[in-house]
mmCIF file of C-alpha atoms and ligand atoms in Angstrom:
data_model
loop_
_atom_site.group_PDB
_atom_site.id
_atom_site.type_symbol
_atom_site.label_atom_id
_atom_site.label_comp_id
_atom_site.label_asym_id
_atom_site.label_seq_id
_atom_site.Cartn_x
_atom_site.Cartn_y
_atom_site.Cartn_z
ATOM 1 C CA MET A 256 -30.082 -104.482 -32.552
ATOM 2 C CA LEU A 257 -29.269 -108.195 -32.644
ATOM 3 C CA SER A 258 -32.479 -110.200 -32.684
ATOM 4 C CA TYR A 259 -31.661 -112.715 -35.442
ATOM 5 C CA ARG A 260 -30.984 -116.286 -34.248
ATOM 6 C CA HIS A 261 -29.881 -118.732 -36.911
ATOM 7 C CA ALA A 262 -31.185 -121.709 -34.917
ATOM 8 C CA PHE A 263 -34.710 -120.883 -36.213
ATOM 9 C CA HIS A 264 -33.513 -121.460 -39.774
ATOM 10 C CA ALA A 265 -30.733 -124.056 -39.434
ATOM 11 C CA GLY A 266 -30.614 -126.630 -42.205
ATOM 12 C CA ASN A 267 -33.117 -124.903 -44.485
ATOM 13 C CA HIS A 268 -32.798 -124.684 -48.282
ATOM 14 C CA ALA A 269 -30.677 -121.516 -48.028
ATOM 15 C CA ASP A 270 -28.178 -123.232 -45.728
ATOM 16 C CA ILE A 271 -27.783 -126.109 -48.176
ATOM 17 C CA LEU A 272 -26.888 -123.804 -51.092
ATOM 18 C CA LYS A 273 -24.590 -121.641 -48.947
ATOM 19 C CA HIS A 274 -22.768 -124.532 -47.296
ATOM 20 C CA LEU A 275 -22.321 -126.481 -50.534
ATOM 21 C CA ALA A 276 -20.815 -123.381 -52.158
ATOM 22 C CA TRP A 277 -18.549 -122.750 -49.141
ATOM 23 C CA LEU A 278 -17.380 -126.371 -49.057
ATOM 24 C CA GLY A 279 -16.694 -126.175 -52.811
ATOM 25 C CA VAL A 280 -14.453 -123.157 -52.243
ATOM 26 C CA ILE A 281 -12.605 -124.820 -49.341
ATOM 27 C CA SER A 282 -12.166 -128.109 -51.219
ATOM 28 C CA HIS A 283 -10.595 -126.356 -54.160
ATOM 29 C CA LEU A 284 -8.103 -124.561 -51.876
ATOM 30 C CA LYS A 285 -7.194 -127.971 -50.395
ATOM 31 C CA ARG A 286 -6.087 -129.302 -53.775
ATOM 32 C CA LYS A 287 -2.692 -127.686 -53.135
ATOM 33 C CA ALA A 288 -0.652 -128.417 -50.009
ATOM 34 C CA LYS A 289 0.080 -124.685 -49.579
ATOM 35 C CA PRO A 290 -1.665 -123.252 -46.495
ATOM 36 C CA PHE A 291 -4.607 -120.842 -46.754
ATOM 37 C CA VAL A 292 -6.677 -118.566 -44.501
ATOM 38 C CA LEU A 293 -10.487 -118.527 -44.197
ATOM 39 C CA PHE A 294 -12.759 -115.797 -42.820
ATOM 40 C CA ASP A 295 -16.369 -116.264 -41.682
ATOM 41 C CA THR A 296 -17.666 -112.760 -40.928
ATOM 42 C CA HIS A 297 -21.087 -113.734 -39.500
ATOM 43 C CA ALA A 298 -20.348 -117.131 -38.025
ATOM 44 C CA GLY A 299 -23.427 -117.738 -35.829
ATOM 45 C CA GLY A 300 -23.468 -120.388 -33.101
ATOM 46 C CA GLY A 301 -21.415 -122.973 -34.995
ATOM 47 C CA GLU A 302 -23.851 -125.907 -34.902
ATOM 48 C CA TYR A 303 -27.521 -126.360 -34.082
ATOM 49 C CA PRO A 304 -29.227 -129.210 -32.194
ATOM 50 C CA LEU A 305 -32.411 -129.860 -34.166
ATOM 51 C CA ASN A 306 -34.414 -131.005 -31.137
ATOM 52 C CA ALA A 307 -34.032 -127.551 -29.523
ATOM 53 C CA ASP A 308 -37.108 -125.306 -29.265
ATOM 54 C CA TYR A 309 -35.679 -122.799 -31.786
ATOM 55 C CA SER A 310 -35.335 -125.380 -34.552
ATOM 56 C CA GLN A 311 -38.581 -127.118 -33.680
ATOM 57 C CA GLN A 312 -40.630 -123.911 -33.960
ATOM 58 C CA ASN A 313 -40.764 -123.843 -37.785
ATOM 59 C CA LYS A 314 -38.804 -127.027 -38.571
ATOM 60 C CA GLU A 315 -37.108 -125.226 -41.473
ATOM 61 C CA TYR A 316 -34.640 -128.099 -41.852
ATOM 62 C CA LEU A 317 -37.522 -129.945 -43.533
ATOM 63 C CA THR A 318 -37.065 -127.608 -46.550
ATOM 64 C CA GLY A 319 -33.386 -128.519 -46.925
ATOM 65 C CA MET A 320 -31.415 -131.019 -44.890
ATOM 66 C CA SER A 321 -34.222 -133.569 -44.541
ATOM 67 C CA ALA A 322 -34.442 -134.024 -48.312
ATOM 68 C CA LEU A 323 -30.759 -134.980 -48.428
ATOM 69 C CA GLN A 324 -30.610 -137.322 -45.438
ATOM 70 C CA GLY A 325 -29.610 -140.811 -46.471
ATOM 71 C CA ALA A 326 -29.168 -139.760 -50.115
ATOM 72 C CA ARG A 327 -26.417 -141.151 -52.344
ATOM 73 C CA ALA A 328 -24.673 -138.566 -54.476
ATOM 74 C CA GLN A 329 -23.357 -138.842 -58.027
ATOM 75 C CA SER A 330 -21.566 -135.505 -58.134
ATOM 76 C CA PRO A 331 -18.217 -135.119 -56.327
ATOM 77 C CA LEU A 332 -19.111 -131.964 -54.375
ATOM 78 C CA LEU A 333 -22.426 -133.318 -53.088
ATOM 79 C CA GLU A 334 -20.739 -136.609 -52.215
ATOM 80 C CA GLU A 335 -18.108 -134.770 -50.165
ATOM 81 C CA TYR A 336 -20.784 -132.621 -48.514
ATOM 82 C CA LEU A 337 -22.872 -135.663 -47.533
ATOM 83 C CA HIS A 338 -19.820 -137.602 -46.349
ATOM 84 C CA LEU A 339 -18.899 -134.746 -44.025
ATOM 85 C CA ASN A 340 -22.431 -133.917 -42.851
ATOM 86 C CA GLN A 341 -24.225 -137.245 -42.578
ATOM 87 C CA PRO A 342 -22.558 -138.395 -39.317
ATOM 88 C CA ILE A 343 -23.406 -135.033 -37.715
ATOM 89 C CA TRP A 344 -26.995 -135.124 -39.021
ATOM 90 C CA ASP A 345 -27.282 -138.630 -37.557
ATOM 91 C CA ASP A 346 -26.758 -136.986 -34.133
ATOM 92 C CA ASN A 347 -29.702 -134.667 -34.939
ATOM 93 C CA VAL A 348 -27.371 -131.682 -35.230
ATOM 94 C CA TYR A 349 -27.099 -129.309 -38.192
ATOM 95 C CA PRO A 350 -23.516 -128.066 -38.701
ATOM 96 C CA GLY A 351 -23.365 -124.346 -39.471
ATOM 97 C CA SER A 352 -20.535 -122.802 -41.458
ATOM 98 C CA PRO A 353 -18.080 -122.871 -38.475
ATOM 99 C CA ARG A 354 -18.576 -126.595 -37.780
ATOM 100 C CA LEU A 355 -18.205 -127.295 -41.498
ATOM 101 C CA LEU A 356 -14.968 -125.318 -41.448
ATOM 102 C CA CYS A 357 -13.729 -127.187 -38.338
ATOM 103 C CA GLU A 358 -14.281 -130.492 -40.157
ATOM 104 C CA ALA A 359 -12.682 -129.367 -43.422
ATOM 105 C CA LEU A 360 -9.641 -127.369 -42.264
ATOM 106 C CA ARG A 361 -6.184 -128.979 -42.374
ATOM 107 C CA ALA A 362 -3.382 -128.618 -39.822
ATOM 108 C CA GLN A 363 -1.504 -126.094 -41.986
ATOM 109 C CA ASP A 364 -4.509 -123.765 -42.550
ATOM 110 C CA HIS A 365 -5.888 -120.908 -40.431
ATOM 111 C CA ALA A 366 -9.309 -119.343 -39.932
ATOM 112 C CA HIS A 367 -10.950 -116.309 -38.318
ATOM 113 C CA LEU A 368 -14.575 -116.611 -37.194
ATOM 114 C CA MET A 369 -16.447 -113.436 -36.210
ATOM 115 C CA GLU A 370 -19.753 -113.074 -34.387
ATOM 116 C CA LEU A 371 -21.354 -110.152 -32.556
ATOM 117 C CA HIS A 372 -24.312 -111.689 -30.659
ATOM 118 C CA PRO A 373 -23.420 -112.234 -26.963
ATOM 119 C CA ALA A 374 -25.185 -115.612 -26.741
ATOM 120 C CA GLU A 375 -24.075 -116.910 -30.145
ATOM 121 C CA ILE A 376 -20.421 -116.097 -29.428
ATOM 122 C CA ASP A 377 -20.506 -118.463 -26.418
ATOM 123 C CA HIS A 378 -21.974 -121.268 -28.543
ATOM 124 C CA LEU A 379 -19.409 -120.563 -31.256
ATOM 125 C CA GLN A 380 -16.497 -120.704 -28.820
ATOM 126 C CA GLN A 381 -17.773 -124.029 -27.413
ATOM 127 C CA CYS A 382 -18.127 -125.432 -30.933
ATOM 128 C CA VAL A 383 -14.554 -124.505 -31.845
ATOM 129 C CA VAL A 384 -13.125 -125.843 -28.562
ATOM 130 C CA GLN A 385 -14.955 -129.132 -29.122
ATOM 131 C CA HIS A 386 -14.380 -129.621 -32.849
ATOM 132 C CA GLY A 387 -11.733 -127.140 -33.955
ATOM 133 C CA HIS A 388 -8.016 -126.636 -33.837
ATOM 134 C CA ASP A 389 -5.608 -124.088 -32.325
ATOM 135 C CA GLN A 390 -5.352 -122.280 -35.635
ATOM 136 C CA ILE A 391 -9.034 -121.227 -35.607
ATOM 137 C CA ALA A 392 -9.467 -117.812 -33.960
ATOM 138 C CA VAL A 393 -12.892 -116.680 -32.669
ATOM 139 C CA HIS A 394 -13.520 -112.908 -32.539
ATOM 140 C CA HIS A 395 -16.384 -111.219 -30.692
ATOM 141 C CA ARG A 396 -16.620 -108.228 -33.024
ATOM 142 C CA ASP A 397 -18.348 -106.714 -36.024
ATOM 143 C CA GLY A 398 -17.648 -109.089 -38.900
ATOM 144 C CA LEU A 399 -17.213 -106.611 -41.732
ATOM 145 C CA GLU A 400 -14.946 -104.328 -39.713
ATOM 146 C CA GLY A 401 -12.971 -107.372 -38.582
ATOM 147 C CA LEU A 402 -12.589 -108.553 -42.163
ATOM 148 C CA VAL A 403 -11.163 -105.231 -43.307
ATOM 149 C CA ALA A 404 -8.796 -105.162 -40.305
ATOM 150 C CA LEU A 405 -7.530 -108.739 -40.796
ATOM 151 C CA THR A 406 -6.995 -108.703 -44.572
ATOM 152 C CA PRO A 407 -4.961 -109.236 -46.670
ATOM 153 C CA PRO A 408 -3.919 -112.354 -44.754
ATOM 154 C CA LYS A 409 -0.527 -114.030 -44.741
ATOM 155 C CA PRO A 410 -0.309 -116.269 -46.708
ATOM 156 C CA ASN A 411 -2.644 -114.511 -49.086
ATOM 157 C CA ARG A 412 -4.372 -117.652 -50.426
ATOM 158 C CA GLY A 413 -7.805 -117.881 -48.929
ATOM 159 C CA ALA A 414 -11.508 -117.165 -48.917
ATOM 160 C CA VAL A 415 -14.280 -115.295 -47.133
ATOM 161 C CA LEU A 416 -17.870 -116.216 -46.285
ATOM 162 C CA ILE A 417 -20.158 -113.216 -45.708
ATOM 163 C CA ASP A 418 -23.536 -114.326 -44.369
ATOM 164 C CA PRO A 419 -25.297 -111.435 -42.599
ATOM 165 C CA PRO A 420 -28.848 -111.595 -41.240
ATOM 166 C CA TYR A 421 -29.859 -108.556 -43.412
ATOM 167 C CA GLU A 422 -32.320 -107.479 -40.730
ATOM 168 C CA GLN A 423 -31.424 -103.853 -41.420
ATOM 169 C CA ILE A 424 -31.621 -102.563 -44.984
ATOM 170 C CA ASP A 425 -28.281 -100.785 -44.633
ATOM 171 C CA GLU A 426 -26.495 -104.145 -44.306
ATOM 172 C CA TYR A 427 -26.706 -104.504 -48.112
ATOM 173 C CA PRO A 428 -24.664 -101.388 -48.990
ATOM 174 C CA GLN A 429 -22.309 -102.118 -46.075
ATOM 175 C CA VAL A 430 -21.503 -105.574 -47.484
ATOM 176 C CA ALA A 431 -20.863 -104.096 -50.936
ATOM 177 C CA ALA A 432 -18.647 -101.293 -49.606
ATOM 178 C CA LYS A 433 -16.561 -103.416 -47.224
ATOM 179 C CA THR A 434 -16.114 -106.224 -49.770
ATOM 180 C CA GLY A 435 -14.908 -103.691 -52.334
ATOM 181 C CA LYS A 436 -12.418 -102.337 -49.815
ATOM 182 C CA VAL A 437 -11.085 -105.815 -49.025
ATOM 183 C CA LEU A 438 -10.686 -106.730 -52.710
ATOM 184 C CA GLN A 439 -8.727 -103.563 -53.430
ATOM 185 C CA ARG A 440 -6.008 -104.861 -51.081
ATOM 186 C CA TRP A 441 -6.543 -108.597 -51.534
ATOM 187 C CA ALA A 442 -7.160 -108.943 -55.251
ATOM 188 C CA ASN A 443 -7.088 -112.767 -55.388
ATOM 189 C CA GLY A 444 -9.253 -113.434 -52.327
ATOM 190 C CA GLN A 445 -12.307 -115.572 -53.062
ATOM 191 C CA VAL A 446 -15.468 -114.106 -51.539
ATOM 192 C CA VAL A 447 -18.821 -115.860 -51.070
ATOM 193 C CA VAL A 448 -21.727 -113.543 -50.203
ATOM 194 C CA TRP A 449 -25.079 -115.119 -49.375
ATOM 195 C CA TYR A 450 -28.243 -113.122 -50.158
ATOM 196 C CA PRO A 451 -32.012 -113.713 -49.950
ATOM 197 C CA LEU A 452 -34.414 -113.639 -52.910
ATOM 198 C CA LEU A 453 -37.301 -111.494 -51.672
ATOM 199 C CA SER A 454 -40.760 -110.940 -53.120
ATOM 200 C CA GLU A 455 -42.518 -107.632 -53.829
ATOM 201 C CA ARG A 456 -43.790 -107.505 -50.228
ATOM 202 C CA ALA A 457 -40.204 -106.670 -49.226
ATOM 203 C CA ALA A 458 -39.551 -104.428 -52.251
ATOM 204 C CA PRO A 459 -37.115 -101.940 -50.623
ATOM 205 C CA LYS A 460 -34.877 -104.757 -49.341
ATOM 206 C CA ALA A 461 -35.146 -106.642 -52.653
ATOM 207 C CA LYS A 462 -33.977 -103.490 -54.469
ATOM 208 C CA ALA A 463 -31.105 -102.952 -52.013
ATOM 209 C CA CYS A 464 -30.089 -106.582 -52.495
ATOM 210 C CA LYS A 465 -30.122 -106.263 -56.307
ATOM 211 C CA THR A 466 -27.905 -103.167 -56.081
ATOM 212 C CA MET A 467 -25.540 -104.991 -53.717
ATOM 213 C CA VAL A 468 -25.174 -107.957 -56.087
ATOM 214 C CA GLU A 469 -24.592 -105.656 -59.081
ATOM 215 C CA THR A 470 -21.858 -103.838 -57.147
ATOM 216 C CA LEU A 471 -20.240 -107.070 -55.931
ATOM 217 C CA ALA A 472 -20.336 -108.540 -59.445
ATOM 218 C CA VAL A 473 -17.772 -106.051 -60.729
ATOM 219 C CA ALA A 474 -15.682 -105.741 -57.542
ATOM 220 C CA GLY A 475 -13.298 -108.610 -58.345
ATOM 221 C CA LYS A 476 -11.676 -110.154 -61.411
ATOM 222 C CA THR A 477 -14.515 -112.603 -62.078
ATOM 223 C CA CYS A 478 -17.887 -113.370 -60.541
ATOM 224 C CA PHE A 479 -20.913 -115.639 -60.813
ATOM 225 C CA THR A 480 -24.173 -115.839 -58.919
ATOM 226 C CA ALA A 481 -25.888 -119.143 -58.132
ATOM 227 C CA GLU A 482 -29.527 -119.163 -57.031
ATOM 228 C CA LEU A 483 -31.893 -121.747 -55.592
ATOM 229 C CA VAL A 484 -35.602 -120.932 -55.935
ATOM 230 C CA VAL A 485 -38.003 -122.997 -53.817
ATOM 231 C CA ALA A 486 -41.335 -121.172 -54.193
ATOM 232 C CA GLU A 487 -43.255 -119.055 -56.693
ATOM 233 C CA ASN A 488 -42.273 -115.393 -56.561
ATOM 234 C CA THR A 489 -45.749 -114.105 -55.708
ATOM 235 C CA HIS A 490 -46.273 -110.720 -54.014
ATOM 236 C CA ASP A 491 -46.517 -112.174 -50.507
ATOM 237 C CA ALA A 492 -44.058 -115.056 -50.879
ATOM 238 C CA GLY A 493 -41.442 -113.375 -48.675
ATOM 239 C CA MET A 494 -38.133 -115.213 -49.116
ATOM 240 C CA TYR A 495 -38.764 -117.481 -52.121
ATOM 241 C CA GLY A 496 -35.161 -118.636 -52.430
ATOM 242 C CA SER A 497 -31.624 -117.413 -52.031
ATOM 243 C CA GLY A 498 -28.348 -116.950 -53.823
ATOM 244 C CA VAL A 499 -24.621 -116.848 -53.424
ATOM 245 C CA CYS A 500 -22.477 -114.293 -55.198
ATOM 246 C CA ILE A 501 -19.003 -115.787 -55.646
ATOM 247 C CA ILE A 502 -16.234 -113.339 -56.469
ATOM 248 C CA ASN A 503 -12.984 -114.696 -57.959
ATOM 249 C CA PRO A 504 -14.332 -118.268 -57.962
ATOM 250 C CA ALA A 505 -11.887 -121.148 -58.340
ATOM 251 C CA PHE A 506 -11.529 -122.898 -61.706
ATOM 252 C CA GLN A 507 -14.554 -125.136 -62.431
ATOM 253 C CA LEU A 508 -16.361 -124.265 -59.183
ATOM 254 C CA ASP A 509 -19.328 -123.294 -61.385
ATOM 255 C CA GLU A 510 -19.431 -126.833 -62.825
ATOM 256 C CA TYR A 511 -19.021 -128.608 -59.479
ATOM 257 C CA LEU A 512 -21.704 -126.468 -57.846
ATOM 258 C CA THR A 513 -24.130 -126.874 -60.753
ATOM 259 C CA GLN A 514 -23.783 -130.676 -60.743
ATOM 260 C CA ALA A 515 -24.306 -130.798 -56.968
ATOM 261 C CA MET A 516 -27.246 -128.395 -56.938
ATOM 262 C CA GLN A 517 -29.008 -130.169 -59.825
ATOM 263 C CA GLU A 518 -28.961 -133.321 -57.707
ATOM 264 C CA VAL A 519 -30.115 -131.351 -54.669
ATOM 265 C CA CYS A 520 -33.091 -130.014 -56.665
ATOM 266 C CA GLU A 521 -34.081 -133.522 -57.726
ATOM 267 C CA LEU A 522 -34.012 -134.587 -54.078
ATOM 268 C CA MET A 523 -35.943 -131.515 -52.903
ATOM 269 C CA GLY A 524 -38.756 -131.964 -55.458
ATOM 270 C CA SER A 525 -40.172 -130.293 -58.535
ATOM 271 C CA HIS A 526 -40.625 -126.891 -56.844
ATOM 272 C CA ALA A 527 -36.820 -126.447 -56.513
ATOM 273 C CA ARG A 528 -34.924 -124.761 -59.352
ATOM 274 C CA PHE A 529 -31.232 -123.894 -59.591
ATOM 275 C CA SER A 530 -29.533 -121.426 -61.927
ATOM 276 C CA LEU A 531 -26.001 -120.106 -62.261
ATOM 277 C CA THR A 532 -25.101 -116.877 -64.094
ATOM 278 C CA TRP A 533 -21.638 -115.537 -64.870
ATOM 279 C CA ARG A 534 -21.663 -111.805 -64.024
ATOM 280 C CA LYS A 535 -18.042 -111.000 -64.886
ATOM 281 C CA THR A 536 -15.517 -113.070 -66.794
ATOM 282 C CA GLU A 537 -11.766 -112.561 -67.236
ATOM 283 C CA ALA A 538 -12.252 -111.195 -70.763
ATOM 284 C CA ALA A 539 -14.881 -108.624 -69.721
HETATM 285 C C1 LIG B 620 -27.207 -116.004 -40.977
HETATM 286 S S1 LIG B 620 -26.439 -116.081 -39.415
HETATM 287 C C2 LIG B 620 -24.920 -116.879 -39.712
HETATM 288 C C3 LIG B 620 -25.012 -118.342 -40.013
HETATM 289 C C4 LIG B 620 -23.692 -119.007 -40.294
HETATM 290 N N1 LIG B 620 -22.881 -118.255 -41.235
HETATM 291 C C5 LIG B 620 -23.891 -120.408 -40.832
HETATM 292 O O1 LIG B 620 -23.906 -120.565 -42.069
HETATM 293 O O2 LIG B 620 -23.994 -121.336 -40.059
HETATM 294 C C6 LIG B 620 -25.924 -114.422 -39.155
HETATM 295 C C7 LIG B 620 -25.168 -114.195 -37.853
HETATM 296 O O3 LIG B 620 -24.597 -112.890 -37.895
HETATM 297 C C8 LIG B 620 -24.568 -112.386 -36.581
HETATM 298 N N2 LIG B 620 -24.366 -110.930 -36.692
HETATM 299 C C9 LIG B 620 -25.282 -109.946 -36.834
HETATM 300 N N3 LIG B 620 -24.682 -108.766 -36.999
HETATM 301 C C10 LIG B 620 -23.333 -108.993 -36.975
HETATM 302 C C11 LIG B 620 -22.187 -108.190 -37.130
HETATM 303 N N4 LIG B 620 -22.286 -106.864 -37.345
HETATM 304 N N5 LIG B 620 -20.979 -108.768 -37.078
HETATM 305 C C12 LIG B 620 -20.851 -110.111 -36.872
HETATM 306 N N6 LIG B 620 -21.911 -110.934 -36.704
HETATM 307 C C13 LIG B 620 -23.137 -110.387 -36.767
HETATM 308 C C14 LIG B 620 -25.885 -112.825 -36.003
HETATM 309 O O4 LIG B 620 -25.853 -112.810 -34.588
HETATM 310 C C15 LIG B 620 -26.013 -114.234 -36.594
HETATM 311 O O5 LIG B 620 -25.496 -115.182 -35.702
#
């Protein structure tokens, strides 16, 4: 069952956290000239026109992107993020993870983008043809199965973004199991897993998510989680924020992300709170 469409949510607070973290990972890989390989297991449509009916329905970009438009950043990661995004936002388009990747990838790097939805795959292919390069491959297939099949990559420097819709509760254990399998064969791969923060109303999913994060936290050499909370966690709040679990994060990514997200919170308003927690360190 594939009913999730990211266009309803494009540019919301969760996208800002996820895309800042993903850009931070990519930027760090770019510090060396050596090529790398990226994987986006649940790529979506690539980019989202904000005047389309989907985006206009709930205008979720008002909870994220709109607060950052026209802002001037102090922190290096937020500055890079705004520099890359602002011209696209000016066209009233929100760049999803694939468009971000198209903008950030260098000639020597490669990427694999996977998407299962029959309509989204067409949008994704168009996005890559328009903004991408020959070395970006688009796969119409299950993202987690594709990731296992395509890893470890050659060269084995690289990173993964796992951003499922979590419509089905069994997606949580699937992410944990497949990520563990990948890391057994690709021990130095960096993995970014996005997850929702859900209130008591969605207790079974919230519990499955907690178990997933606990499993992911010990699957690699090191791990931290970074969370952005945008509402009170009352019983009926639903999704009151989100997090990213970053396995094998690059040196100082925690500092870069914290600086950027603290600025983001100031721009979003007093309801927004960011926290970062190391779950596994080298010594542990
Ligand atoms: C949250 S959206 C992705 C958004 C995108 N990563 C971004 O940041 O712009 C999740 C996507 O996963 C797709 N999807 C759902 N199940 C999938 C599966 N088993 N394999 C690959 N893609 C899947 C959905 O169609 C949807 O487009």
